[in-house]
Amino acid sequence: MAATIKDIAKLAGVSPATVSRVLANKTAFFSADTAAKVQAAATTLGYQKNTAAAELVTQQSHVIAAIVNSTKTNFANHIIEGIQDAAYRQGLNVIILYAGDADPEQQRRALTTVIERPVRGILLLSVDLSAENLTYLQAAQIPYCFLSISFEEDQLPFITSDDWQVGYQGTQALLAQGHRQVGLAAVDSVHAHTGKLRLAGYTQALMEAGITPDPAWIQPGDYSYVAGQAAMRAYGQAPQVTAVLAGSDMAAIGVLNQARDFGLTVPQDLSIMAIDGTELCELVQPQLSSVSQSFYDMGVAGVEQLTTAQQQPPKITPITVVTRESVRFIES
Amino acid sequence: MAATIKDIAKLAGVSPATVSRVLANKTAFFSADTAAKVQAAATTLGYQKNTAAAELVTQQSHVIAAIVNSTKTNFANHIIEGIQDAAYRQGLNVIILYAGDADPEQQRRALTTVIERPVRGILLLSVDLSAENLTYLQAAQIPYCFLSISFEEDQLPFITSDDWQVGYQGTQALLAQGHRQVGLAAVDSVHAHTGKLRLAGYTQALMEAGITPDPAWIQPGDYSYVAGQAAMRAYGQAPQVTAVLAGSDMAAIGVLNQARDFGLTVPQDLSIMAIDGTELCELVQPQLSSVSQSFYDMGVAGVEQLTTAQQQPPKITPITVVTRESVRFIES
DNA sequence: CTGTTAGCGCGTTCAA
DNA sequence: TTGAACGCGCTAACAG
């Protein structure tokens, strides 16, 4: 059995209350020598504070939870870094839970373990909650914020890139290199708001250039490597598109490898622009140009959103187009 | 303020104890209609159980914590999957903490947040604890187990691959393809036990083939992409080695890309064997042959180690050599 | 089957 | 500056 403040009190010959005070370092509420006695007793007993008990009485917690979509992409780590750093600055601790992949039951499990214990706030990383689970989360009366995902209902707090701009700027960068047949691959433009926004930006960029996208250019998917491969397979061995904007780095690599399997060379035969801009882009050959998102900043902003009391409107983090090696200029 | 069982009790016109019983589903300790009343009251109040309070009295927890070395490699996810699945089967929940990269202070923070609250057990994924932090962990009297790391002191509980075999079999696979100048890259063979074992296995395999490794063949490092690059840079543009065993998938890709920057083609000019065998191996071109580890199984075994009471000896999970495209046969 | 009592480990009154 | 008493939300023991 772990030692408690009572044990320390007995050993030090003081009351539990006093022990509590010196351990909480409520300075000037105790004398130096009692403090010393208590400290000594605590160390000899190997005392470990029971934070759960303390939180029970103070009714407040110092941990924030990040629920992560166990993702087919790989940017979550960057967001988490931002969360950790920002939390640390505020003296908060971070616990991470995996919520499976769009599985409502796993989502519920993660939510429950978090909600059922004192937590200062909840961050949800690209987790698309089922309606039921969203209600459950809201009923819990705990501050929360979605990261790297957006919703039509503006009252939900979320922080993410401007996904319309992601689609728009990514496509524009390709158009600027002379491409006129541009594909959009492995973006979930059917069900999810994020994907719809990207599609709209993509379409707008093309329209402004006087191009009406052929439906075959748009190959929706779930942002995964496999989705990227499937999209490229749909484009075929002699693709009509000369450039592809892919929904994630992973998806872009799927496109890349499938293109290679077709005997196509990137970027000579096909240009690829990834979305995300994680280190994966620099791992493959050729290195992938990308619309890069500010994942670290999302994490930081998420923590701030949680800890500043007042409800704030949805926030946007910046994006930048990074040129690497997977896009080439073509004569139009 | 969240509703408590007292509130429910008042609303349902029963005692708190009764509420507790039906909510904990202590069947046959209450009648059907009181149960109904209680359930109704609970839902109208939007009751959320305070598990922390419950754990305080029952003195036992249903969560296990995984502390992860925020890793320059990428296998942690696979271990975590195994942990999640195994934990789920036992009705346990999993929380994950990041412990930075060999930073004692961050390690301590993670340990503290975990130890200071009721946790059933702690899993440490390739976390090399400082001596001080190890003492701290042991003093906490919480079951723990290291994963994907090994120690000389056999009394520490750990589960990992047989790293001597990793080095031995990886090298043998290269020797079997006719290579006689084989490098070992980005393995931490200087400080860490894991790395020393791999080095020993590597050396033994060479010796058995009648080869004495040139010191220049061994380029230690921290398993990272950058370490892989550095190792390859050390081998040079016209490397003496014809094959390299790299400490991780990431490291292998570092070797691969640096070789390419040197104008070398893999596997024609240089063969590469990765260690780990995650999906990264199939993302790059050529696909990387690997000594693949059973990370998922490590996670499962870790949970079992925690939940079976008796102290068990260190455990080993299997490895397999997977042939892909990065090793070629050469005439000897 | 149900209510009363007690107490988990801690922080915080209120007196002294 | 310190101690006694109380209560956070919950479960367990014991009556009834």
CSV table of N, CA and C in Angstrom, one decimal, chain A residues 190-318:
chain,number,residue,atom,x,y,z
A,190,VAL,N,-17.0,13.3,-50.9
A,190,VAL,CA,-18.4,12.9,-51.0
A,190,VAL,C,-19.1,13.1,-49.6
A,191,HIS,N,-18.5,12.6,-48.5
A,191,HIS,CA,-19.2,12.7,-47.3
A,191,HIS,C,-18.8,13.8,-46.4
A,192,ALA,N,-17.5,14.1,-46.4
A,192,ALA,CA,-16.9,15.0,-45.3
A,192,ALA,C,-16.8,16.5,-45.8
A,193,HIS,N,-17.1,17.3,-44.9
A,193,HIS,CA,-17.0,18.8,-45.1
A,193,HIS,C,-15.7,19.2,-45.6
A,194,THR,N,-14.6,18.7,-45.0
A,194,THR,CA,-13.3,19.1,-45.4
A,194,THR,C,-13.0,18.8,-46.8
A,195,GLY,N,-13.4,17.6,-47.2
A,195,GLY,CA,-13.2,17.2,-48.6
A,195,GLY,C,-14.1,18.0,-49.6
A,196,LYS,N,-15.3,18.3,-49.2
A,196,LYS,CA,-16.1,19.1,-50.1
A,196,LYS,C,-15.5,20.5,-50.3
A,197,LEU,N,-14.9,21.1,-49.2
A,197,LEU,CA,-14.3,22.4,-49.4
A,197,LEU,C,-13.1,22.3,-50.3
A,198,ARG,N,-12.3,21.2,-50.2
A,198,ARG,CA,-11.1,21.1,-51.1
A,198,ARG,C,-11.6,21.0,-52.5
A,199,LEU,N,-12.6,20.2,-52.7
A,199,LEU,CA,-13.2,20.0,-54.1
A,199,LEU,C,-13.6,21.3,-54.6
A,200,ALA,N,-14.3,22.1,-53.8
A,200,ALA,CA,-14.8,23.4,-54.3
A,200,ALA,C,-13.7,24.3,-54.6
A,201,GLY,N,-12.6,24.4,-53.8
A,201,GLY,CA,-11.5,25.2,-54.2
A,201,GLY,C,-10.8,24.8,-55.4
A,202,TYR,N,-10.7,23.5,-55.6
A,202,TYR,CA,-10.1,22.9,-56.8
A,202,TYR,C,-10.9,23.3,-58.0
A,203,THR,N,-12.2,23.1,-57.9
A,203,THR,CA,-13.1,23.4,-59.0
A,203,THR,C,-13.0,24.9,-59.4
A,204,GLN,N,-13.0,25.7,-58.4
A,204,GLN,CA,-13.0,27.2,-58.6
A,204,GLN,C,-11.7,27.6,-59.3
A,205,ALA,N,-10.6,27.0,-58.9
A,205,ALA,CA,-9.3,27.4,-59.5
A,205,ALA,C,-9.3,27.0,-61.0
A,206,LEU,N,-9.9,25.8,-61.3
A,206,LEU,CA,-10.0,25.4,-62.7
A,206,LEU,C,-10.9,26.3,-63.5
A,207,MET,N,-12.0,26.6,-62.9
A,207,MET,CA,-13.0,27.5,-63.6
A,207,MET,C,-12.4,28.8,-63.9
A,208,GLU,N,-11.7,29.4,-63.0
A,208,GLU,CA,-11.0,30.7,-63.2
A,208,GLU,C,-10.1,30.6,-64.4
A,209,ALA,N,-9.5,29.4,-64.6
A,209,ALA,CA,-8.6,29.2,-65.7
A,209,ALA,C,-9.3,28.8,-67.0
A,210,GLY,N,-10.6,28.8,-66.9
A,210,GLY,CA,-11.4,28.5,-68.1
A,210,GLY,C,-11.5,27.0,-68.4
A,211,ILE,N,-11.3,26.2,-67.3
A,211,ILE,CA,-11.3,24.8,-67.5
A,211,ILE,C,-12.5,24.2,-66.8
A,212,THR,N,-13.2,23.3,-67.4
A,212,THR,CA,-14.3,22.6,-66.8
A,212,THR,C,-13.8,21.2,-66.5
A,213,PRO,N,-13.7,20.8,-65.2
A,213,PRO,CA,-13.1,19.5,-64.9
A,213,PRO,C,-13.9,18.3,-65.4
A,214,ASP,N,-13.3,17.4,-66.0
A,214,ASP,CA,-13.9,16.1,-66.3
A,214,ASP,C,-14.2,15.3,-65.1
A,215,PRO,N,-15.4,14.8,-64.9
A,215,PRO,CA,-15.7,14.0,-63.7
A,215,PRO,C,-14.6,12.9,-63.4
A,216,ALA,N,-14.0,12.4,-64.5
A,216,ALA,CA,-13.1,11.3,-64.3
A,216,ALA,C,-11.8,11.8,-63.6
A,217,TRP,N,-11.6,13.1,-63.6
A,217,TRP,CA,-10.4,13.6,-63.0
A,217,TRP,C,-10.5,13.5,-61.4
A,218,ILE,N,-11.7,13.5,-61.0
A,218,ILE,CA,-12.0,13.5,-59.5
A,218,ILE,C,-12.2,12.1,-59.0
A,219,GLN,N,-11.2,11.6,-58.3
A,219,GLN,CA,-11.3,10.2,-57.7
A,219,GLN,C,-11.2,10.2,-56.2
A,220,PRO,N,-12.4,10.3,-55.6
A,220,PRO,CA,-12.5,10.4,-54.1
A,220,PRO,C,-11.9,9.2,-53.4
A,221,GLY,N,-11.5,9.4,-52.2
A,221,GLY,CA,-11.0,8.4,-51.4
A,221,GLY,C,-10.8,8.8,-49.9
A,222,ASP,N,-10.2,8.0,-49.2
A,222,ASP,CA,-10.1,8.2,-47.7
A,222,ASP,C,-8.7,8.7,-47.3
A,223,TYR,N,-8.0,9.3,-48.2
A,223,TYR,CA,-6.7,10.0,-47.9
A,223,TYR,C,-5.6,9.0,-47.7
A,224,SER,N,-5.9,7.7,-47.9
A,224,SER,CA,-4.9,6.7,-47.5
A,224,SER,C,-4.0,6.4,-48.7
A,225,TYR,N,-2.9,5.6,-48.5
A,225,TYR,CA,-2.0,5.1,-49.5
A,225,TYR,C,-2.8,4.3,-50.5
A,226,VAL,N,-3.6,3.5,-50.0
A,226,VAL,CA,-4.4,2.6,-50.9
A,226,VAL,C,-5.3,3.4,-51.8
A,227,ALA,N,-5.9,4.5,-51.2
A,227,ALA,CA,-6.8,5.3,-52.0
A,227,ALA,C,-6.0,6.0,-53.1
A,228,GLY,N,-4.8,6.4,-52.8
A,228,GLY,CA,-4.0,7.1,-53.8
A,228,GLY,C,-3.7,6.1,-54.9
A,229,GLN,N,-3.4,4.9,-54.6
A,229,GLN,CA,-3.1,3.9,-55.6
A,229,GLN,C,-4.4,3.7,-56.5
A,230,ALA,N,-5.5,3.6,-55.8
A,230,ALA,CA,-6.7,3.3,-56.5
A,230,ALA,C,-7.1,4.4,-57.5
A,231,ALA,N,-6.8,5.7,-57.0
A,231,ALA,CA,-7.1,6.8,-57.9
A,231,ALA,C,-6.2,6.7,-59.1
A,232,MET,N,-5.0,6.4,-58.9
A,232,MET,CA,-4.1,6.4,-60.1
A,232,MET,C,-4.5,5.3,-61.0
A,233,ARG,N,-4.9,4.2,-60.4
A,233,ARG,CA,-5.4,3.1,-61.3
A,233,ARG,C,-6.6,3.5,-62.1
A,234,ALA,N,-7.4,4.3,-61.5
A,234,ALA,CA,-8.6,4.8,-62.3
A,234,ALA,C,-8.1,5.8,-63.4
A,235,TYR,N,-7.1,6.6,-63.2
A,235,TYR,CA,-6.6,7.4,-64.2
A,235,TYR,C,-6.0,6.6,-65.4
A,236,GLY,N,-5.5,5.5,-65.0
A,236,GLY,CA,-5.0,4.6,-66.1
A,236,GLY,C,-3.6,4.8,-66.5
A,237,GLN,N,-3.1,3.9,-67.3
A,237,GLN,CA,-1.7,3.8,-67.7
A,237,GLN,C,-1.3,5.0,-68.6
A,238,ALA,N,-2.3,5.5,-69.4
A,238,ALA,CA,-2.1,6.6,-70.2
A,238,ALA,C,-3.1,7.7,-69.8
A,239,PRO,N,-2.8,8.3,-68.6
A,239,PRO,CA,-3.8,9.2,-68.0
A,239,PRO,C,-4.0,10.4,-68.8
A,240,GLN,N,-5.3,10.8,-68.7
A,240,GLN,CA,-5.7,12.1,-69.3
A,240,GLN,C,-5.1,13.3,-68.6
A,241,VAL,N,-5.0,13.1,-67.3
A,241,VAL,CA,-4.5,14.2,-66.4
A,241,VAL,C,-3.0,14.2,-66.5
A,242,THR,N,-2.4,15.4,-66.5
A,242,THR,CA,-1.0,15.6,-66.5
A,242,THR,C,-0.5,15.9,-65.1
A,243,ALA,N,-1.4,16.2,-64.2
A,243,ALA,CA,-1.0,16.5,-62.8
A,243,ALA,C,-2.1,16.1,-61.9
A,244,VAL,N,-1.7,15.7,-60.7
A,244,VAL,CA,-2.7,15.3,-59.7
A,244,VAL,C,-2.4,16.0,-58.3
A,245,LEU,N,-3.5,16.5,-57.8
A,245,LEU,CA,-3.5,17.0,-56.4
A,245,LEU,C,-4.0,15.9,-55.5
A,246,ALA,N,-3.1,15.4,-54.6
A,246,ALA,CA,-3.5,14.2,-53.8
A,246,ALA,C,-3.8,14.6,-52.4
A,247,GLY,N,-4.8,13.9,-51.8
A,247,GLY,CA,-5.4,14.3,-50.5
A,247,GLY,C,-4.5,14.3,-49.3
A,248,SER,N,-3.4,13.6,-49.4
A,248,SER,CA,-2.5,13.6,-48.2
A,248,SER,C,-1.1,13.1,-48.8
A,249,ASP,N,-0.1,13.2,-47.9
A,249,ASP,CA,1.2,12.7,-48.3
A,249,ASP,C,1.2,11.2,-48.7
A,250,MET,N,0.5,10.5,-47.8
A,250,MET,CA,0.4,9.1,-48.0
A,250,MET,C,-0.3,8.8,-49.4
A,251,ALA,N,-1.4,9.5,-49.6
A,251,ALA,CA,-2.1,9.3,-50.8
A,251,ALA,C,-1.2,9.7,-52.0
A,252,ALA,N,-0.5,10.7,-51.9
A,252,ALA,CA,0.4,11.1,-53.0
A,252,ALA,C,1.4,10.0,-53.3
A,253,ILE,N,1.9,9.4,-52.3
A,253,ILE,CA,2.9,8.3,-52.5
A,253,ILE,C,2.2,7.1,-53.1
A,254,GLY,N,1.0,6.9,-52.8
A,254,GLY,CA,0.2,5.9,-53.5
A,254,GLY,C,0.1,6.1,-55.0
A,255,VAL,N,-0.2,7.4,-55.3
A,255,VAL,CA,-0.3,7.8,-56.7
A,255,VAL,C,1.1,7.6,-57.3
A,256,LEU,N,2.1,8.0,-56.7
A,256,LEU,CA,3.5,7.9,-57.2
A,256,LEU,C,3.8,6.5,-57.5
A,257,ASN,N,3.6,5.6,-56.6
A,257,ASN,CA,4.0,4.2,-56.8
A,257,ASN,C,3.2,3.5,-57.8
A,258,GLN,N,1.9,3.8,-57.9
A,258,GLN,CA,1.1,3.2,-58.9
A,258,GLN,C,1.5,3.7,-60.3
A,259,ALA,N,1.8,5.0,-60.3
A,259,ALA,CA,2.3,5.6,-61.6
A,259,ALA,C,3.5,4.9,-62.0
A,260,ARG,N,4.4,4.7,-61.1
A,260,ARG,CA,5.7,4.0,-61.4
A,260,ARG,C,5.4,2.6,-61.9
A,261,ASP,N,4.4,1.9,-61.3
A,261,ASP,CA,4.1,0.6,-61.7
A,261,ASP,C,3.5,0.6,-63.1
A,262,PHE,N,2.9,1.7,-63.5
A,262,PHE,CA,2.4,1.8,-64.9
A,262,PHE,C,3.5,2.1,-65.8
A,263,GLY,N,4.7,2.3,-65.3
A,263,GLY,CA,5.8,2.7,-66.2
A,263,GLY,C,5.9,4.2,-66.4
A,264,LEU,N,5.2,4.9,-65.6
A,264,LEU,CA,5.3,6.4,-65.8
A,264,LEU,C,6.4,7.0,-64.9
A,265,THR,N,7.0,8.0,-65.3
A,265,THR,CA,8.0,8.7,-64.5
A,265,THR,C,7.5,10.0,-64.0
A,266,VAL,N,7.7,10.2,-62.7
A,266,VAL,CA,7.3,11.5,-62.1
A,266,VAL,C,8.5,12.3,-61.9
A,267,PRO,N,8.5,13.6,-62.3
A,267,PRO,CA,7.4,14.3,-62.9
A,267,PRO,C,7.3,14.4,-64.4
A,268,GLN,N,8.2,13.7,-65.1
A,268,GLN,CA,8.2,13.8,-66.6
A,268,GLN,C,6.9,13.5,-67.2
A,269,ASP,N,6.3,12.3,-66.7
A,269,ASP,CA,5.1,11.9,-67.4
A,269,ASP,C,3.8,12.3,-66.6
A,270,LEU,N,4.1,12.6,-65.3
A,270,LEU,CA,2.9,13.0,-64.4
A,270,LEU,C,3.5,13.8,-63.3
A,271,SER,N,2.8,14.9,-63.0
A,271,SER,CA,3.2,15.8,-61.8
A,271,SER,C,2.3,15.4,-60.7
A,272,ILE,N,2.8,15.5,-59.5
A,272,ILE,CA,2.1,15.2,-58.3
A,272,ILE,C,2.3,16.3,-57.2
A,273,MET,N,1.2,16.8,-56.7
A,273,MET,CA,1.2,17.7,-55.6
A,273,MET,C,0.5,17.1,-54.4
A,274,ALA,N,1.2,17.0,-53.3
A,274,ALA,CA,0.7,16.3,-52.1
A,274,ALA,C,0.0,17.4,-51.2
A,275,ILE,N,-0.9,16.9,-50.3
A,275,ILE,CA,-1.4,17.8,-49.3
A,275,ILE,C,-1.0,17.3,-47.9
A,276,ASP,N,-0.4,18.2,-47.2
A,276,ASP,CA,0.0,17.9,-45.8
A,276,ASP,C,1.4,18.5,-45.6
A,277,GLY,N,2.4,17.9,-46.3
A,277,GLY,CA,3.7,18.4,-46.2
A,277,GLY,C,4.5,17.9,-45.0
A,278,THR,N,4.3,16.7,-44.6
A,278,THR,CA,5.1,16.1,-43.5
A,278,THR,C,6.4,15.6,-44.1
A,279,GLU,N,7.2,15.0,-43.2
A,279,GLU,CA,8.5,14.6,-43.7
A,279,GLU,C,8.5,13.5,-44.7
A,280,LEU,N,7.3,12.8,-44.8
A,280,LEU,CA,7.2,11.8,-45.8
A,280,LEU,C,7.5,12.3,-47.2
A,281,CYS,N,7.2,13.6,-47.4
A,281,CYS,CA,7.5,14.2,-48.8
A,281,CYS,C,8.9,14.1,-49.1
A,282,GLU,N,9.8,14.2,-48.1
A,282,GLU,CA,11.2,14.2,-48.4
A,282,GLU,C,11.8,12.8,-48.3
A,283,LEU,N,11.0,11.8,-48.0
A,283,LEU,CA,11.5,10.5,-47.9
A,283,LEU,C,11.5,9.8,-49.3
A,284,VAL,N,10.6,10.1,-50.1
A,284,VAL,CA,10.4,9.4,-51.4
A,284,VAL,C,11.2,10.1,-52.5
A,285,GLN,N,11.3,9.4,-53.6
A,285,GLN,CA,12.0,9.9,-54.7
A,285,GLN,C,11.1,9.9,-55.9
A,286,PRO,N,10.8,11.0,-56.6
A,286,PRO,CA,11.3,12.3,-56.3
A,286,PRO,C,10.6,12.9,-55.1
A,287,GLN,N,11.2,13.9,-54.4
A,287,GLN,CA,10.6,14.5,-53.3
A,287,GLN,C,9.3,15.2,-53.7
A,288,LEU,N,8.3,15.1,-52.9
A,288,LEU,CA,7.0,15.6,-53.3
A,288,LEU,C,6.7,17.1,-52.9
A,289,SER,N,6.4,17.8,-53.9
A,289,SER,CA,5.9,19.2,-53.7
A,289,SER,C,4.6,19.1,-52.9
A,290,SER,N,4.3,20.1,-52.1
A,290,SER,CA,3.1,19.9,-51.3
A,290,SER,C,2.4,21.2,-50.9
A,291,VAL,N,1.1,21.1,-50.6
A,291,VAL,CA,0.5,22.2,-49.9
A,291,VAL,C,0.6,21.8,-48.4
A,292,SER,N,1.5,22.6,-47.7
A,292,SER,CA,1.8,22.2,-46.4
A,292,SER,C,1.0,22.9,-45.3
A,293,GLN,N,0.6,22.1,-44.3
A,293,GLN,CA,-0.3,22.6,-43.3
A,293,GLN,C,0.5,22.9,-42.0
A,294,SER,N,0.0,23.7,-41.2
A,294,SER,CA,0.7,24.1,-39.9
A,294,SER,C,0.2,23.3,-38.8
A,295,PHE,N,0.6,22.0,-38.8
A,295,PHE,CA,0.0,21.1,-37.8
A,295,PHE,C,0.4,21.5,-36.4
A,296,TYR,N,1.7,21.8,-36.2
A,296,TYR,CA,2.2,22.2,-34.9
A,296,TYR,C,1.3,23.3,-34.3
A,297,ASP,N,1.1,24.3,-35.2
A,297,ASP,CA,0.3,25.5,-34.7
A,297,ASP,C,-1.1,25.1,-34.4
A,298,MET,N,-1.6,24.1,-35.1
A,298,MET,CA,-3.0,23.7,-34.7
A,298,MET,C,-3.0,23.2,-33.3
A,299,GLY,N,-2.0,22.4,-33.0
A,299,GLY,CA,-1.9,21.8,-31.6
A,299,GLY,C,-1.9,22.9,-30.6
A,300,VAL,N,-1.0,23.9,-30.8
A,300,VAL,CA,-0.8,25.0,-29.9
A,300,VAL,C,-2.1,25.8,-29.8
A,301,ALA,N,-2.7,26.1,-30.9
A,301,ALA,CA,-4.0,26.8,-30.9
A,301,ALA,C,-5.1,26.0,-30.1
A,302,GLY,N,-5.1,24.7,-30.3
A,302,GLY,CA,-6.1,23.9,-29.7
A,302,GLY,C,-6.0,24.0,-28.2
A,303,VAL,N,-4.8,24.0,-27.6
A,303,VAL,CA,-4.7,24.1,-26.2
A,303,VAL,C,-5.1,25.4,-25.7
A,304,GLU,N,-4.8,26.5,-26.5
A,304,GLU,CA,-5.2,27.8,-26.1
A,304,GLU,C,-6.7,27.9,-26.1
A,305,GLN,N,-7.3,27.4,-27.1
A,305,GLN,CA,-8.8,27.4,-27.2
A,305,GLN,C,-9.4,26.8,-26.0
A,306,LEU,N,-8.8,25.7,-25.5
A,306,LEU,CA,-9.3,25.0,-24.3
A,306,LEU,C,-9.2,25.8,-23.0
A,307,THR,N,-8.1,26.5,-22.9
A,307,THR,CA,-7.8,27.1,-21.7
A,307,THR,C,-8.2,28.5,-21.5
A,308,THR,N,-8.5,29.2,-22.6
A,308,THR,CA,-9.1,30.5,-22.5
A,308,THR,C,-10.6,30.3,-22.4
A,309,ALA,N,-11.2,30.9,-21.4
A,309,ALA,CA,-12.5,30.5,-21.0
A,309,ALA,C,-13.5,30.7,-22.1
A,310,GLN,N,-13.5,31.9,-22.7
A,310,GLN,CA,-14.6,32.2,-23.6
A,310,GLN,C,-14.6,31.4,-24.9
A,311,GLN,N,-15.8,31.1,-25.3
A,311,GLN,CA,-16.0,30.4,-26.5
A,311,GLN,C,-15.6,31.2,-27.7
A,312,GLN,N,-14.7,30.7,-28.5
A,312,GLN,CA,-14.2,31.4,-29.7
A,312,GLN,C,-14.7,30.9,-31.0
A,313,PRO,N,-14.7,31.7,-32.0
A,313,PRO,CA,-15.1,31.2,-33.3
A,313,PRO,C,-14.1,30.2,-33.9
A,314,PRO,N,-14.4,29.4,-34.8
A,314,PRO,CA,-13.4,28.5,-35.5
A,314,PRO,C,-12.2,29.3,-36.0
A,315,LYS,N,-11.1,28.6,-35.9
A,315,LYS,CA,-9.8,29.3,-36.2
A,315,LYS,C,-9.2,28.6,-37.4
A,316,ILE,N,-8.4,29.4,-38.1
A,316,ILE,CA,-7.7,28.9,-39.3
A,316,ILE,C,-6.2,29.0,-39.1
A,317,THR,N,-5.5,28.0,-39.4
A,317,THR,CA,-4.0,28.0,-39.4
A,317,THR,C,-3.5,28.1,-40.9
A,318,PRO,N,-2.3,28.7,-41.1
A,318,PRO,CA,-1.9,29.0,-42.4
A,318,PRO,C,-1.4,27.8,-43.2
